Tab-separated table of C-alpha atoms and ligand atoms in Angstrom:
chain	number	residue	atom	x	y	z
A	1047	UNK	CA	84.638	-10.916	-20.864
A	1048	UNK	CA	80.939	-10.274	-21.501
A	1049	UNK	CA	78.997	-13.572	-20.719
A	1050	UNK	CA	80.173	-15.663	-18.311
A	1051	UNK	CA	79.146	-19.004	-16.847
A	1052	UNK	CA	79.485	-20.363	-12.949
A	1053	UNK	CA	80.062	-23.278	-11.918
A	1054	UNK	CA	79.654	-23.836	-7.490
A	1055	UNK	CA	77.993	-20.477	-7.430
A	1056	UNK	CA	76.415	-21.338	-4.618
A	1057	UNK	CA	79.973	-22.295	-2.230
A	1058	UNK	CA	81.859	-19.988	-0.016
A	1059	UNK	CA	83.246	-17.804	-2.989
A	1060	UNK	CA	81.139	-18.129	-5.830
A	1061	UNK	CA	78.204	-17.176	-4.623
A	1062	UNK	CA	80.088	-13.994	-3.134
A	1063	UNK	CA	81.603	-14.252	-7.237
A	1064	UNK	CA	77.945	-13.700	-8.859
A	1065	UNK	CA	76.900	-10.929	-6.664
A	1066	UNK	CA	79.819	-8.878	-8.220
A	1067	UNK	CA	79.942	-9.820	-11.235
A	1068	UNK	CA	75.855	-8.725	-11.428
A	1069	UNK	CA	77.778	-5.582	-10.338
A	1070	UNK	CA	79.931	-5.675	-12.858
A	1071	UNK	CA	78.531	-7.488	-16.151
A	1072	UNK	CA	74.695	-7.224	-15.678
A	1073	UNK	CA	72.200	-9.770	-13.849
A	1074	UNK	CA	71.650	-11.079	-17.392
A	1075	UNK	CA	75.138	-11.700	-18.681
A	1076	UNK	CA	76.336	-14.453	-14.983
A	1077	UNK	CA	75.173	-17.353	-15.310
A	1078	UNK	CA	74.926	-19.097	-12.431
A	1079	UNK	CA	75.074	-22.440	-12.018
A	1080	UNK	CA	75.213	-25.131	-9.097
A	1081	UNK	CA	74.122	-29.139	-7.460
A	1082	UNK	CA	73.061	-27.143	-4.336
A	1083	UNK	CA	70.108	-24.951	-3.921
A	1084	UNK	CA	70.854	-21.354	-3.589
A	1085	UNK	CA	71.708	-19.061	-1.071
A	1086	UNK	CA	70.135	-16.052	-0.519
A	1087	UNK	CA	72.566	-14.458	-2.980
A	1088	UNK	CA	72.197	-16.454	-6.135
A	1089	UNK	CA	68.363	-16.419	-5.825
A	1090	UNK	CA	66.448	-18.945	-8.133
A	1091	UNK	CA	64.246	-16.387	-9.416
A	1092	UNK	CA	67.919	-14.469	-10.652
A	1093	UNK	CA	69.292	-16.927	-13.450
A	1094	UNK	CA	70.154	-19.536	-11.542
A	1095	UNK	CA	70.064	-22.951	-13.416
A	1096	UNK	CA	71.313	-26.729	-11.527
A	1097	UNK	CA	73.868	-28.313	-12.737
A	1098	UNK	CA	76.070	-31.068	-12.370
A	1099	UNK	CA	79.731	-30.004	-13.505
A	1100	UNK	CA	79.490	-33.923	-14.476
A	1101	UNK	CA	76.735	-33.181	-16.484
A	1102	UNK	CA	78.674	-32.395	-19.527
A	1103	UNK	CA	75.599	-32.103	-21.914
A	1104	UNK	CA	73.800	-29.474	-19.811
A	1105	UNK	CA	76.943	-27.848	-18.973
A	1106	UNK	CA	77.293	-27.783	-23.305
A	1107	UNK	CA	73.557	-27.080	-23.463
A	1108	UNK	CA	73.522	-23.568	-20.746
A	1109	UNK	CA	76.641	-22.311	-22.112
A	1110	UNK	CA	75.329	-22.679	-25.931
A	1111	UNK	CA	71.445	-20.739	-25.047
A	1112	UNK	CA	73.296	-18.645	-22.761
A	1113	UNK	CA	76.000	-17.329	-25.999
A	1114	UNK	CA	78.654	-17.320	-23.016
A	1115	UNK	CA	82.465	-16.460	-23.603
A	1116	UNK	CA	84.046	-16.951	-19.995
A	1117	UNK	CA	83.762	-19.960	-17.182
A	1118	UNK	CA	84.215	-20.017	-13.346
A	1119	UNK	CA	85.106	-23.261	-13.027
A	1120	UNK	CA	84.730	-22.977	-8.754
A	1121	UNK	CA	83.291	-26.330	-7.868
A	1122	UNK	CA	85.639	-28.371	-6.659
A	1123	UNK	CA	85.783	-30.952	-2.770
A	1124	UNK	CA	88.212	-29.185	-0.584
A	1125	UNK	CA	90.996	-30.732	0.667
A	1126	UNK	CA	89.113	-31.967	4.456
A	1127	UNK	CA	86.302	-33.848	2.212
A	1128	UNK	CA	88.680	-35.924	-0.081
A	1129	UNK	CA	90.521	-37.387	2.119
A	1130	UNK	CA	87.005	-38.857	3.529
A	1131	UNK	CA	86.471	-39.518	0.158
A	1132	UNK	CA	89.000	-39.680	-2.453
A	1133	UNK	CA	87.055	-41.150	-5.107
A	1134	UNK	CA	84.714	-38.750	-4.587
A	1135	UNK	CA	86.869	-35.993	-5.262
A	1136	UNK	CA	88.719	-36.799	-7.941
A	1137	UNK	CA	85.546	-37.448	-10.183
A	1138	UNK	CA	84.479	-33.892	-9.151
A	1139	UNK	CA	87.554	-32.403	-9.175
A	1140	UNK	CA	88.940	-34.041	-12.054
A	1141	UNK	CA	85.699	-34.838	-14.466
A	1142	UNK	CA	84.329	-32.039	-13.505
A	1143	UNK	CA	87.007	-30.291	-15.520
A	1144	UNK	CA	87.667	-31.376	-18.417
A	1145	UNK	CA	84.455	-31.312	-18.093
A	1146	UNK	CA	84.540	-27.785	-18.138
A	1147	UNK	CA	87.620	-27.261	-20.871
A	1148	UNK	CA	85.573	-29.751	-23.773
A	1149	UNK	CA	82.822	-27.750	-22.916
A	1150	UNK	CA	85.206	-24.203	-23.794
A	1151	UNK	CA	86.975	-25.990	-26.378
A	1152	UNK	CA	84.019	-27.932	-28.249
A	1153	UNK	CA	81.490	-24.222	-27.635
A	1154	UNK	CA	84.326	-21.932	-29.030
A	1155	UNK	CA	83.760	-20.125	-24.799
A	1156	UNK	CA	86.993	-18.049	-24.839
A	1157	UNK	CA	88.873	-18.013	-21.791
A	1158	UNK	CA	88.835	-20.858	-18.234
A	1159	UNK	CA	89.840	-19.607	-14.958
A	1160	UNK	CA	89.107	-22.019	-12.489
A	1161	UNK	CA	90.723	-21.948	-9.076
A	1162	UNK	CA	94.557	-23.619	-7.979
A	1163	UNK	CA	95.775	-24.054	-4.280
A	1164	UNK	CA	98.015	-23.817	-1.697
A	1165	UNK	CA	97.026	-27.730	-1.602
A	1166	UNK	CA	99.071	-28.168	-5.397
A	1167	UNK	CA	102.241	-27.650	-2.113
A	1168	UNK	CA	103.501	-30.430	-0.700
A	1169	UNK	CA	105.506	-31.953	2.925
A	1170	UNK	CA	109.104	-31.159	0.801
A	1171	UNK	CA	108.425	-27.207	-0.786
A	1172	UNK	CA	109.548	-24.495	1.026
A	1173	UNK	CA	107.760	-23.402	4.104
A	1174	UNK	CA	108.010	-20.008	3.446
A	1175	UNK	CA	107.823	-17.851	0.689
A	1176	UNK	CA	106.835	-20.565	-1.608
A	1177	UNK	CA	107.402	-19.759	-5.138
A	1178	UNK	CA	105.471	-19.990	-7.938
A	1179	UNK	CA	108.494	-22.905	-9.196
A	1180	UNK	CA	108.969	-25.620	-6.489
A	1181	UNK	CA	108.661	-28.733	-6.384
A	1182	UNK	CA	104.347	-30.506	-6.407
A	1183	UNK	CA	103.929	-33.293	-4.720
A	1184	UNK	CA	100.732	-33.062	-2.487
A	1185	UNK	CA	99.213	-35.906	0.157
A	1186	UNK	CA	95.514	-35.097	-0.490
A	1187	UNK	CA	93.852	-36.247	-3.303
A	1188	UNK	CA	92.532	-32.496	-3.415
A	1189	UNK	CA	96.163	-31.348	-3.689
A	1190	UNK	CA	96.418	-34.464	-5.980
A	1191	UNK	CA	93.194	-32.671	-8.784
A	1192	UNK	CA	95.012	-29.327	-7.951
A	1193	UNK	CA	98.025	-30.206	-9.047
A	1194	UNK	CA	96.718	-32.011	-11.520
A	1195	UNK	CA	93.593	-29.376	-13.231
A	1196	UNK	CA	96.829	-27.180	-13.399
A	1197	UNK	CA	98.625	-29.091	-15.739
A	1198	UNK	CA	94.940	-29.511	-17.752
A	1199	UNK	CA	94.794	-26.038	-17.771
A	1200	UNK	CA	97.646	-25.498	-19.464
A	1201	UNK	CA	98.121	-28.294	-22.489
A	1202	UNK	CA	94.412	-26.384	-23.241
A	1203	UNK	CA	96.331	-23.165	-23.845
A	1204	UNK	CA	99.588	-24.784	-25.024
A	1205	UNK	CA	96.818	-27.586	-27.405
A	1206	UNK	CA	94.098	-25.251	-28.099
A	1207	UNK	CA	95.146	-21.580	-27.305
A	1208	UNK	CA	92.452	-22.248	-25.155
A	1209	UNK	CA	93.113	-18.513	-22.228
A	1210	UNK	CA	92.989	-20.545	-19.466
A	1211	UNK	CA	93.967	-18.684	-16.186
A	1212	UNK	CA	94.058	-19.811	-12.761
A	1213	UNK	CA	95.761	-18.504	-9.332
A	1214	UNK	CA	96.350	-20.527	-6.162
A	1215	UNK	CA	94.111	-19.516	-3.553
A	1216	UNK	CA	95.537	-18.978	0.319
A	1217	UNK	CA	92.533	-20.342	2.501
A	1218	UNK	CA	89.317	-17.884	2.362
A	1219	UNK	CA	88.271	-16.304	5.719
A	1220	UNK	CA	84.031	-14.980	4.912
A	1221	UNK	CA	81.619	-13.697	6.852
A	1222	UNK	CA	78.809	-14.262	3.853
A	1223	UNK	CA	78.911	-17.439	3.017
A	1224	UNK	CA	80.797	-20.422	5.079
A	1225	UNK	CA	82.749	-22.726	3.332
A	1226	UNK	CA	82.754	-26.668	3.633
A	1227	UNK	CA	84.862	-29.760	3.788
A	1228	UNK	CA	88.148	-27.523	3.991
A	1229	UNK	CA	91.026	-27.837	6.809
A	1230	UNK	CA	91.039	-24.224	6.553
A	1231	UNK	CA	87.037	-23.702	7.370
A	1232	UNK	CA	88.375	-23.347	11.096
A	1233	UNK	CA	89.294	-19.791	10.670
A	1234	UNK	CA	85.682	-18.621	9.784
A	1235	UNK	CA	84.475	-20.723	12.804
A	1236	UNK	CA	85.938	-19.278	15.005
A	1237	UNK	CA	84.936	-16.069	14.008
A	1238	UNK	CA	80.931	-17.493	13.910
A	1239	UNK	CA	81.574	-18.958	17.512
A	1240	UNK	CA	83.359	-15.503	19.051
A	1241	UNK	CA	80.099	-13.349	17.231
A	1242	UNK	CA	77.523	-16.092	18.504
A	1243	UNK	CA	79.421	-15.878	22.115
A	1244	UNK	CA	80.460	-19.992	22.590
A	1245	UNK	CA	83.469	-20.860	22.970
A	1246	UNK	CA	85.378	-23.481	19.694
A	1247	UNK	CA	87.113	-26.003	19.850
A	1248	UNK	CA	89.817	-26.307	17.318
A	1249	UNK	CA	90.722	-28.783	15.241
A	1250	UNK	CA	93.731	-28.044	14.388
A	1251	UNK	CA	97.133	-26.902	17.002
A	1252	UNK	CA	97.046	-23.155	17.959
A	1253	UNK	CA	100.229	-22.921	16.058
A	1254	UNK	CA	99.639	-23.683	13.431
A	1255	UNK	CA	100.683	-21.615	10.333
A	1256	UNK	CA	98.912	-21.343	6.940
A	1257	UNK	CA	98.783	-18.385	4.338
A	1258	UNK	CA	95.001	-17.464	4.139
A	1259	UNK	CA	93.654	-13.829	2.663
A	1260	UNK	CA	89.805	-12.523	3.208
A	1261	UNK	CA	86.914	-12.510	1.129
A	1262	UNK	CA	86.733	-9.153	-0.547
A	1263	UNK	CA	90.602	-9.746	-1.643
A	1264	UNK	CA	90.041	-12.815	-3.129
A	1265	UNK	CA	87.226	-12.159	-5.143
A	1266	UNK	CA	88.972	-9.624	-6.449
A	1267	UNK	CA	91.645	-11.164	-6.521
A	1268	UNK	CA	90.234	-14.016	-9.217
A	1269	UNK	CA	88.642	-10.666	-11.212
A	1270	UNK	CA	91.062	-8.940	-11.907
A	1271	UNK	CA	93.441	-12.002	-13.338
A	1272	UNK	CA	89.881	-12.911	-15.011
A	1273	UNK	CA	90.450	-9.116	-16.594
A	1274	UNK	CA	93.850	-8.665	-17.232
A	1275	UNK	CA	95.548	-8.465	-20.839
A	1276	UNK	CA	96.620	-11.922	-21.938
A	1277	UNK	CA	100.373	-9.828	-23.260
A	1278	UNK	CA	100.808	-9.366	-19.523
A	1279	UNK	CA	100.399	-13.380	-18.605
A	1280	UNK	CA	103.579	-14.779	-19.066
A	1281	UNK	CA	102.594	-17.997	-16.849
A	1282	UNK	CA	98.726	-19.832	-16.417
A	1283	UNK	CA	99.027	-20.050	-12.576
A	1284	UNK	CA	99.714	-18.332	-9.700
A	1285	UNK	CA	100.311	-17.867	-6.226
A	1286	UNK	CA	98.662	-15.108	-3.939
A	1287	UNK	CA	99.455	-14.242	-0.899
A	1288	UNK	CA	98.182	-11.795	1.512
A	1289	UNK	CA	98.562	-13.208	5.322
A	1290	UNK	CA	100.206	-16.032	7.225
A	1291	UNK	CA	98.079	-17.022	10.638
A	1292	UNK	CA	97.918	-19.324	13.013
A	1293	UNK	CA	95.268	-20.072	14.831
A	1294	UNK	CA	96.503	-18.456	17.740
A	1295	UNK	CA	96.636	-15.208	16.164
A	1296	UNK	CA	93.420	-15.076	14.837
A	1297	UNK	CA	92.121	-16.965	18.349
A	1298	UNK	CA	93.494	-12.806	19.627
A	1299	UNK	CA	93.138	-10.530	16.884
A	1300	UNK	CA	89.011	-11.838	18.216
A	1301	UNK	CA	89.932	-10.967	21.764
A	1302	UNK	CA	90.516	-7.209	20.918
A	1303	UNK	CA	86.765	-7.089	20.422
A	1304	UNK	CA	85.596	-9.588	22.030
A	1305	UNK	CA	87.625	-10.822	24.566
A	1306	UNK	CA	85.215	-13.138	26.586
A	1307	UNK	CA	85.596	-15.805	23.388
A	1308	UNK	CA	87.932	-18.561	24.474
A	1309	UNK	CA	89.376	-21.237	21.968
A	1310	UNK	CA	90.525	-24.775	23.195
A	1311	UNK	CA	93.018	-26.876	20.697
A	1312	UNK	CA	92.306	-30.268	19.916
A	1313	UNK	CA	94.148	-31.476	16.501
A	1314	UNK	CA	92.700	-34.096	14.861
A	1315	UNK	CA	93.200	-35.439	11.112
A	1316	UNK	CA	93.263	-32.327	9.643
A	1317	UNK	CA	96.126	-31.277	11.472
A	1318	UNK	CA	98.490	-33.256	9.133
A	1319	UNK	CA	96.925	-32.122	6.548
A	1320	UNK	CA	97.409	-28.201	7.231
A	1321	UNK	CA	100.966	-29.388	8.122
A	1322	UNK	CA	101.785	-30.882	4.382
A	1323	UNK	CA	101.364	-27.387	3.147
A	1324	UNK	CA	103.503	-23.859	3.294
A	1325	UNK	CA	102.931	-21.206	5.859
A	1326	UNK	CA	103.036	-18.291	3.440
A	1327	UNK	CA	103.305	-17.864	-0.045
A	1328	UNK	CA	105.625	-15.801	-3.169
A	1329	UNK	CA	103.593	-13.772	-4.830
A	1330	UNK	CA	106.280	-11.579	-7.193
A	1331	UNK	CA	105.046	-12.594	-9.844
A	1332	UNK	CA	101.053	-12.200	-9.620
A	1333	UNK	CA	101.866	-8.411	-8.079
A	1334	UNK	CA	104.545	-7.844	-11.253
A	1335	UNK	CA	102.081	-9.098	-13.852
A	1336	UNK	CA	98.679	-7.771	-13.221
A	1337	UNK	CA	99.081	-6.146	-10.159
A	1338	UNK	CA	97.691	-8.000	-7.490
A	1339	UNK	CA	97.656	-6.658	-3.686
A	1340	UNK	CA	96.068	-7.940	-0.900
A	1341	UNK	CA	93.995	-4.893	0.874
A	1342	UNK	CA	92.951	-6.824	4.035
A	1343	UNK	CA	95.171	-7.523	7.030
A	1344	UNK	CA	94.292	-9.304	10.200
A	1345	UNK	CA	92.842	-6.898	12.335
A	1346	UNK	CA	91.117	-5.073	8.709
A	1347	UNK	CA	89.292	-8.457	9.041
A	1348	UNK	CA	89.193	-9.418	12.776
A	1349	UNK	CA	86.628	-5.915	12.352
A	1350	UNK	CA	84.673	-6.428	9.444
A	1351	UNK	CA	84.057	-9.931	10.432
A	1352	UNK	CA	82.767	-8.965	13.269
A	1353	UNK	CA	80.669	-6.051	12.339
A	1354	UNK	CA	78.990	-8.692	9.503
A	1355	UNK	CA	78.961	-11.653	11.337
A	1356	UNK	CA	77.369	-9.695	14.180
A	1357	UNK	CA	74.154	-7.980	12.225
A	1358	UNK	CA	73.643	-11.459	10.446
A	1359	UNK	CA	73.384	-13.461	13.787
A	1360	UNK	CA	71.231	-10.873	15.382
B	923	LIG	N1	90.432	-24.012	1.655
B	923	LIG	C1	91.180	-25.225	1.312
B	923	LIG	C2	90.605	-26.238	1.690
B	923	LIG	O1	91.035	-26.637	2.918
B	923	LIG	C3	92.535	-25.208	0.143
B	923	LIG	O2	92.305	-24.424	-0.847
B	923	LIG	O3	90.768	-27.403	1.251
């Protein structure tokens, strides 16, 4: 991994991935692309290139111009926004990934890393300790595109020996860049409201459990998977997990530090999406094959989130 291109580089995960990869590989070796305007993390002057992942020619041009050997494909429409516009989610998520895989194949890119999600699972998967191999019958368009994406990446590996790697992320909680259009976004919103001293109306029921991970762990997971010795990888897609949390758990943890915080629960259409997903994930294959291990638990995350958000919102 010497020269990487990141799609979705201004998104929740992409914006922090750029920073970490630039530290590891050097600024000039990380080509940040997005359809959005650069955030504070991905400045235009810092090797940012406008790219719509549906524009295959422009993607190919950048890959050739910068002699890219690894693509981190982070651009996607998430679950809640995907249910508002399933056709758009299909186009961006499926055609976007297909363009990345095809450009990688044609231009000799060695590796494509693209996250999947807990949204790949549907209501018929086991709710607790959901294994890697289990029915994948999602009920959201986002989930449909993630399952198809996993299969497509596996296909390019088998057919073209393209080194594709994927991990099923749980909900990601972050302080730097807000998520957008996801069902698990409430967790970040809760912290932001708490730090601003505002009450929060949560669109997911207090007792609905979902798998979560703090951003520093999420970044480490994808970088460690991308860097893992290929001999050690026994599969192309890995479950990764850190903590099983309900909105009530997060509220209680925040209240240890900000006791005045108030939450009201008013579930909307996203409740049904949350209920279709697992509560906790079995990630023993990731732990065995490439040494995955999360470092943050709920209270460690809450302390760090509050500290960082306080600095931002002062
Ligand atoms: N965080 C995502 C979502 O809520 C799940 O991958 O859509």
